[in-house]
Coordinates of C-alpha atoms in Angstrom, one line a residue:
M1 CA -62.6 135.8 93.7
Y2 CA -60.9 135.4 90.3
C3 CA -61.3 132.3 88.2
V4 CA -57.9 130.7 87.7
R5 CA -59.0 129.5 84.2
C6 CA -60.2 132.7 82.5
G7 CA -59.4 135.4 85.1
T8 CA -63.1 136.6 85.5
L9 CA -63.9 138.3 88.8
N10 CA -66.7 136.4 90.6
A11 CA -68.6 136.9 93.8
D12 CA -66.9 135.4 96.8
S13 CA -69.9 133.2 97.4
A14 CA -69.9 131.8 93.9
S15 CA -69.1 128.1 93.4
F16 CA -68.7 128.3 89.6
C17 CA -67.2 131.0 87.3
S18 CA -69.9 133.1 85.6
Q19 CA -67.8 133.3 82.4
C20 CA -66.4 129.8 81.8
G21 CA -68.2 127.7 84.3
A22 CA -65.1 126.4 86.0
S23 CA -65.3 125.3 89.6
L24 CA -64.3 127.9 92.2
T25 CA -64.1 125.4 95.1
G26 CA -61.5 123.0 96.3
A27 CA -58.1 123.3 94.6
A28 CA -59.3 126.2 92.6
A29 CA -60.9 128.2 95.4
D30 CA -57.8 130.0 96.5
S31 CA -57.4 132.3 93.5
T32 CA -55.1 134.6 95.4
A33 CA -52.6 131.8 96.0
A34 CA -53.1 130.3 92.5
T35 CA -52.5 133.5 90.6
D36 CA -50.5 135.5 93.3
V37 CA -53.1 138.3 92.9
A38 CA -54.2 140.5 95.8
P39 CA -57.9 140.5 96.6
G40 CA -59.7 143.2 94.7
A41 CA -56.8 143.7 92.2
Q42 CA -57.6 144.8 88.7
A43 CA -56.0 144.0 85.4
V44 CA -53.6 146.8 84.3
Y45 CA -52.4 145.5 81.0
A46 CA -52.6 147.6 77.8
G47 CA -55.3 146.5 75.3
F48 CA -54.7 145.1 71.9
W49 CA -56.0 148.1 69.9
L50 CA -54.1 150.6 72.0
R51 CA -50.9 148.7 71.1
V52 CA -51.9 148.7 67.4
A53 CA -52.2 152.5 67.5
A54 CA -48.8 152.8 69.1
C55 CA -47.3 150.6 66.5
L56 CA -48.7 152.7 63.7
V57 CA -47.3 155.9 65.2
D58 CA -43.9 154.3 65.6
G59 CA -44.1 153.1 62.0
V60 CA -44.5 156.7 60.8
V61 CA -41.6 157.9 62.9
L62 CA -39.3 155.2 61.8
T63 CA -40.1 155.5 58.1
A64 CA -39.5 159.3 58.2
A65 CA -36.2 158.8 60.0
Y66 CA -35.1 156.1 57.7
F67 CA -35.7 158.1 54.5
V68 CA -34.0 161.2 55.9
L69 CA -30.9 159.3 56.8
V70 CA -30.8 157.2 53.6
F71 CA -31.2 160.4 51.5
A72 CA -28.4 162.1 53.4
L73 CA -26.2 159.1 52.9
A74 CA -26.9 158.8 49.2
F75 CA -26.6 162.6 48.6
G76 CA -23.3 162.7 50.4
L77 CA -21.7 159.9 48.6
L78 CA -23.3 160.0 45.2
A79 CA -23.1 163.6 44.3
P80 CA -23.3 164.2 40.5
G81 CA -19.9 163.8 38.8
P82 CA -18.4 162.9 35.4
E83 CA -17.5 159.4 36.4
P84 CA -19.7 156.6 37.9
K85 CA -18.9 155.9 41.5
L86 CA -19.0 152.2 41.9
A87 CA -17.3 152.0 45.3
E88 CA -19.5 154.8 46.7
S89 CA -22.6 153.0 45.3
M90 CA -21.6 149.8 47.1
I91 CA -21.1 151.7 50.3
V92 CA -24.6 153.3 49.9
V93 CA -26.2 149.8 49.4
L94 CA -24.5 148.5 52.4
G95 CA -25.3 151.6 54.4
V96 CA -29.0 151.4 53.5
W97 CA -29.1 147.8 54.7
L98 CA -27.3 148.6 58.0
L99 CA -29.6 151.5 58.6
S100 CA -32.7 149.3 58.0
V101 CA -31.5 147.1 60.9
A102 CA -29.9 149.7 63.2
I103 CA -32.5 152.5 63.2
P104 CA -35.4 150.4 64.5
W105 CA -33.2 148.5 67.0
L106 CA -31.6 151.6 68.6
Y107 CA -34.9 153.5 68.5
V108 CA -36.8 150.8 70.3
A109 CA -34.1 149.5 72.7
L110 CA -32.9 152.9 73.8
M111 CA -36.3 154.3 74.4
E112 CA -37.9 151.3 76.1
S113 CA -34.9 151.0 78.4
S114 CA -35.0 154.7 79.2
A115 CA -36.8 156.4 82.1
K116 CA -39.9 156.8 79.9
Q117 CA -39.9 153.0 79.2
A118 CA -41.7 153.7 75.9
T119 CA -41.2 154.6 72.3
L120 CA -42.8 157.8 70.9
G121 CA -45.8 155.7 69.7
K122 CA -46.3 154.2 73.2
M123 CA -45.9 157.6 74.8
A124 CA -48.6 159.0 72.5
C125 CA -50.9 156.2 73.6
G126 CA -50.0 156.4 77.3
I127 CA -48.4 153.0 77.7
K128 CA -45.0 151.6 78.6
V129 CA -42.9 148.4 78.7
T130 CA -41.9 146.7 81.9
D131 CA -40.7 143.4 83.2
L132 CA -43.2 141.0 84.9
T133 CA -42.8 142.8 88.2
G134 CA -43.5 146.2 86.7
N135 CA -39.9 147.4 86.7
R136 CA -37.9 149.2 84.0
I137 CA -36.1 146.8 81.6
S138 CA -32.4 147.0 80.7
F139 CA -31.0 147.9 77.3
G140 CA -30.1 144.2 76.8
R141 CA -33.6 143.0 77.4
A142 CA -35.0 145.7 75.2
T143 CA -32.7 144.6 72.5
G144 CA -33.7 141.0 72.9
R145 CA -37.4 142.0 72.9
H146 CA -36.9 143.9 69.6
F147 CA -35.1 141.1 67.8
A148 CA -37.6 138.6 69.2
E149 CA -40.2 140.6 67.3
W150 CA -38.6 139.2 64.1
I151 CA -39.8 135.8 65.2
T152 CA -43.3 137.2 65.8
G153 CA -43.2 138.6 62.3
F154 CA -42.6 135.1 60.9
T155 CA -45.9 133.8 62.4
F156 CA -48.1 135.6 59.8
L157 CA -49.1 138.1 62.5
I158 CA -50.4 135.4 64.9
G159 CA -47.7 136.3 67.3
Y160 CA -49.1 139.9 67.4
V161 CA -52.7 138.8 67.7
M162 CA -51.8 136.9 70.8
A163 CA -51.9 140.2 72.7
A164 CA -55.7 140.1 72.3
F165 CA -56.2 136.9 74.3
T166 CA -53.2 136.1 76.5
Q167 CA -53.8 136.6 80.3
R168 CA -51.2 139.4 80.4
R169 CA -52.0 140.7 76.9
Q170 CA -48.5 139.6 75.8
T171 CA -47.4 139.2 72.2
L172 CA -45.0 136.4 71.3
H173 CA -42.0 138.6 71.7
D174 CA -43.3 139.7 75.1
L175 CA -43.4 136.1 76.2
I176 CA -39.9 135.5 74.9
A177 CA -38.5 138.6 76.6
A178 CA -40.7 138.2 79.8
T179 CA -42.1 141.7 79.4
V180 CA -45.6 143.3 79.5
V181 CA -47.1 146.5 78.2
V182 CA -49.1 148.5 80.8
P183 CA -50.5 152.0 81.2
R184 CA -48.0 154.7 81.8
Q185 CA -49.2 155.4 85.4
A186 CA -49.1 151.7 86.5
S187 CA -46.8 151.2 89.5
P188 CA -44.6 148.2 89.9
S189 CA -46.8 146.9 92.7
A190 CA -49.9 147.2 90.6
V191 CA -48.2 145.3 87.7
A192 CA -46.9 142.6 90.0
G193 CA -50.2 142.1 91.7
S194 CA -52.4 142.6 88.6
A195 CA -55.3 140.2 88.0
P196 CA -55.3 138.3 84.7
A197 CA -56.8 140.3 81.8
M198 CA -60.5 139.6 81.3
R199 CA -61.0 136.9 78.7
L200 CA -62.4 138.2 75.4
P201 CA -65.5 136.7 73.9
G202 CA -64.9 134.2 71.2
W203 CA -66.4 136.4 68.5
A204 CA -64.0 139.3 69.5
I205 CA -61.0 136.9 69.2
A206 CA -62.3 135.7 65.9
V207 CA -62.7 139.2 64.5
I208 CA -59.1 140.2 65.6
I209 CA -57.6 137.0 64.1
I210 CA -59.5 137.6 60.8
A211 CA -58.5 141.3 60.7
G212 CA -54.9 140.4 61.5
T213 CA -54.9 137.9 58.7
L214 CA -56.9 139.6 56.0
V215 CA -55.4 143.1 56.4
P216 CA -51.8 142.0 55.4
I217 CA -53.2 139.7 52.7
G218 CA -55.3 142.7 51.4
I219 CA -52.2 144.9 51.3
L220 CA -50.2 142.3 49.5
A221 CA -53.0 141.8 47.0
A222 CA -53.3 145.5 46.4
I223 CA -49.6 145.5 45.5
A224 CA -49.4 142.2 43.7
I225 CA -52.5 142.2 41.5
P226 CA -51.8 145.5 39.7
A227 CA -48.1 144.4 39.2
F228 CA -49.2 141.1 37.8
Q229 CA -51.7 142.8 35.5
D230 CA -49.0 145.1 34.2
Y231 CA -46.7 142.1 33.7
T232 CA -49.4 140.4 31.7
I233 CA -49.9 143.4 29.5
R234 CA -46.2 143.8 28.9
T235 CA -46.2 140.1 27.8
E236 CA -48.8 141.0 25.2
V237 CA -46.8 144.0 24.0
T238 CA -43.7 141.9 23.7
E239 CA -45.5 139.4 21.5
G240 CA -46.2 142.3 19.1
L241 CA -42.5 143.2 19.1
K242 CA -41.5 139.6 18.3
L243 CA -44.0 139.6 15.4
A244 CA -42.6 142.9 14.2
A245 CA -39.1 141.4 13.9
Q246 CA -40.3 139.6 10.8
Y247 CA -41.5 142.9 9.3
K248 CA -38.1 144.4 10.1
E249 CA -36.4 141.8 7.9
A250 CA -38.8 142.7 5.1
V251 CA -38.0 146.4 5.5
L252 CA -34.2 145.8 5.5
E253 CA -34.5 143.5 2.5
H254 CA -36.4 146.2 0.5
R255 CA -33.8 148.8 1.5
E256 CA -30.9 146.6 0.3
R257 CA -32.7 145.9 -2.9
T258 CA -33.8 149.4 -3.7
G259 CA -31.8 151.7 -1.5
D260 CA -34.9 153.2 0.0
W261 CA -37.5 152.5 2.7
P262 CA -40.7 150.7 1.6
S263 CA -43.7 153.0 1.4
D264 CA -46.1 150.3 2.7
V265 CA -46.4 146.5 3.2
E266 CA -47.3 145.9 -0.4
A267 CA -44.1 147.5 -1.6
T268 CA -42.1 144.8 0.3
G269 CA -43.8 142.1 -1.7
Y270 CA -44.9 140.3 1.5
A271 CA -48.5 141.6 1.8
E272 CA -50.2 138.2 1.8
W273 CA -47.6 136.8 4.1
A274 CA -48.1 139.7 6.5
K275 CA -51.8 139.1 6.6
S276 CA -51.3 135.5 7.6
V277 CA -48.9 136.4 10.3
V278 CA -51.3 138.9 11.9
S279 CA -54.2 136.5 11.6
E280 CA -52.3 134.0 13.8
S281 CA -51.6 136.5 16.5
M282 CA -53.6 136.5 19.7
F283 CA -53.0 140.2 20.6
V284 CA -52.0 142.1 17.4
S285 CA -54.8 143.2 15.2
Q286 CA -52.7 145.1 12.5
V287 CA -49.2 145.8 11.5
E288 CA -48.5 148.6 9.0
I289 CA -45.4 149.9 7.3
S290 CA -45.1 153.6 6.3
N291 CA -41.8 154.7 4.7
G292 CA -40.0 152.0 6.6
T293 CA -41.6 152.7 10.0
I294 CA -43.5 149.7 11.4
T295 CA -46.6 150.4 13.5
I296 CA -48.2 147.6 15.6
T297 CA -51.8 148.0 16.7
Y298 CA -53.1 145.8 19.5
G299 CA -56.5 144.3 19.8
K300 CA -58.2 140.8 19.6
K301 CA -57.6 139.3 23.1
S302 CA -55.4 142.1 24.3
D303 CA -56.1 143.7 27.7
S304 CA -58.7 146.5 27.3
R305 CA -56.0 149.0 28.4
I306 CA -54.0 148.5 25.2
V307 CA -56.8 147.7 22.7
R308 CA -56.4 150.0 19.7
K309 CA -53.2 151.3 21.1
K310 CA -50.2 151.6 18.8
L311 CA -46.4 150.9 19.1
A312 CA -44.1 152.3 16.4
L313 CA -40.6 151.1 15.4
R314 CA -38.8 153.7 13.3
P315 CA -35.6 152.8 11.3
Y316 CA -32.5 155.0 11.4
V317 CA -29.3 154.7 9.4
L318 CA -26.3 155.0 11.6
E319 CA -22.9 156.6 11.0
F320 CA -21.4 153.6 9.2
G321 CA -24.5 152.5 7.3
D322 CA -26.0 150.0 9.8
V323 CA -29.7 150.3 10.6
G324 CA -31.0 150.8 14.1
W325 CA -34.5 151.0 15.4
Q326 CA -36.1 153.6 17.6
C327 CA -38.7 151.8 19.7
G328 CA -41.8 153.5 20.9
N329 CA -41.2 156.6 23.0
A330 CA -37.4 156.2 23.3
E331 CA -35.1 158.9 22.1
P332 CA -33.6 158.3 18.6
P333 CA -29.9 157.3 18.3
A334 CA -27.6 160.3 18.4
D335 CA -25.7 159.2 15.3
G336 CA -28.7 158.2 13.2
T337 CA -30.7 159.7 10.4
P338 CA -34.1 158.6 9.2
S339 CA -33.1 159.0 5.6
S340 CA -32.0 156.1 3.4
L341 CA -28.3 157.0 3.5
G342 CA -26.3 157.2 6.6
G343 CA -25.0 160.7 7.5
I344 CA -26.6 162.3 4.4
T345 CA -30.1 163.6 4.4
S346 CA -31.3 162.1 1.1
G347 CA -33.8 159.5 0.0
T348 CA -37.2 158.9 1.6
I349 CA -37.5 159.9 5.2
S350 CA -38.9 157.2 7.4
S351 CA -42.2 158.1 9.0
P352 CA -42.0 159.5 12.6
G353 CA -44.5 156.9 13.8
R354 CA -46.9 157.3 16.7
T355 CA -46.9 155.3 20.0
T356 CA -50.0 155.4 22.2
V357 CA -49.2 152.3 24.4
P358 CA -48.6 153.8 28.0
D359 CA -44.9 153.8 29.0
R360 CA -45.5 151.4 31.9
F361 CA -46.5 148.6 29.6
L362 CA -43.5 149.0 27.3
P363 CA -40.1 147.3 27.6
A364 CA -37.4 149.6 29.2
K365 CA -35.8 150.4 25.8
C366 CA -39.1 151.6 24.4
R367 CA -40.0 154.1 27.2
S368 CA -39.7 157.8 27.1
G369 CA -36.3 159.2 28.3
Y370 CA -34.4 156.1 27.1
V371 CA -31.6 157.2 24.8
T372 CA -30.6 154.8 22.1
G373 CA -27.1 154.7 20.7
S374 CA -24.9 152.7 18.4
E375 CA -23.4 150.9 21.4
E376 CA -26.9 149.6 22.4
P377 CA -28.4 146.4 20.9
M378 CA -31.5 148.4 19.8
A379 CA -29.3 150.6 17.6
D380 CA -26.7 148.4 16.1
Q381 CA -28.5 145.1 15.7
P382 CA -31.2 145.4 13.0
G383 CA -33.2 142.5 14.3
S384 CA -33.3 143.7 18.0
V385 CA -35.6 146.0 19.9

């Protein structure tokens, strides 16, 4: 007979359950009546890991379908043209959001309510979805089950892990939709008369719960930690740019006074001041000036990935005489010249500079491919970057 507490099959002559020790006599003796299970019936529910495998397959299928449709939508509406397409861009954004909801819903609901009663992932793993009596579910119930999975997702995966230890191996959304997942060959009568799934040992449940908790945390950490480290390094780089703003003022003052770029820090007359400014910095080990170009060298308490790396700021004279700055690996302003006179190549040429700080640690306007211009703050405001 089956134990009504844990579902373990025991000998008919047993008085106590061999698994949990519960009494098999008296009110609990009639296990067939208590669980509506036929004598000799076996559990037919799909196991936890089989369902995990099916979920992974479905994830690959849905991701591929999503990217194909999004690419087709974006390519169809945002073909290259002379004018920006604001309306089309808004349609693409809305379309991407709608596809992210509609594709998984229609995929799951249509396939689980079909004659196959399974998504491609479940088919590959030989399982299907039924109601509690083993019959095919309707499109409406399949829809409800799919959106109930959103609730399961809000439980930090505990709602999924429930499939490892509930009597019918049901997840939270299975319980909400009154569905079960069973082997493909299971008949309605076998599902309806199935014995409760065998209770897992405590250690197995603990392993599944820990895995279900640590895996997503590990994934999030793998994404968040490098992003946070990059953000920290960009903060250190930004401090150098803020410090360089004071050097820009010294360069511009020298140009206004002499009509040319300063050859070095000493030429500006601020050499002692410059040393004191660098000494107070936590991340900048040196700031140099060469024919107007400012080069920041990182060190001291900087992250090891930018220690001894350099970031150059090169001055350009724009069409109407204003000075703009080319930061790092960005393209120079189209209407600028590195000479001391705007539009005329004469006077000292500002040094090309050399930037070795990796692009990903630089502000957007200092990265390769960024084109400066007189309409940008970097180019038409001398004190900006």
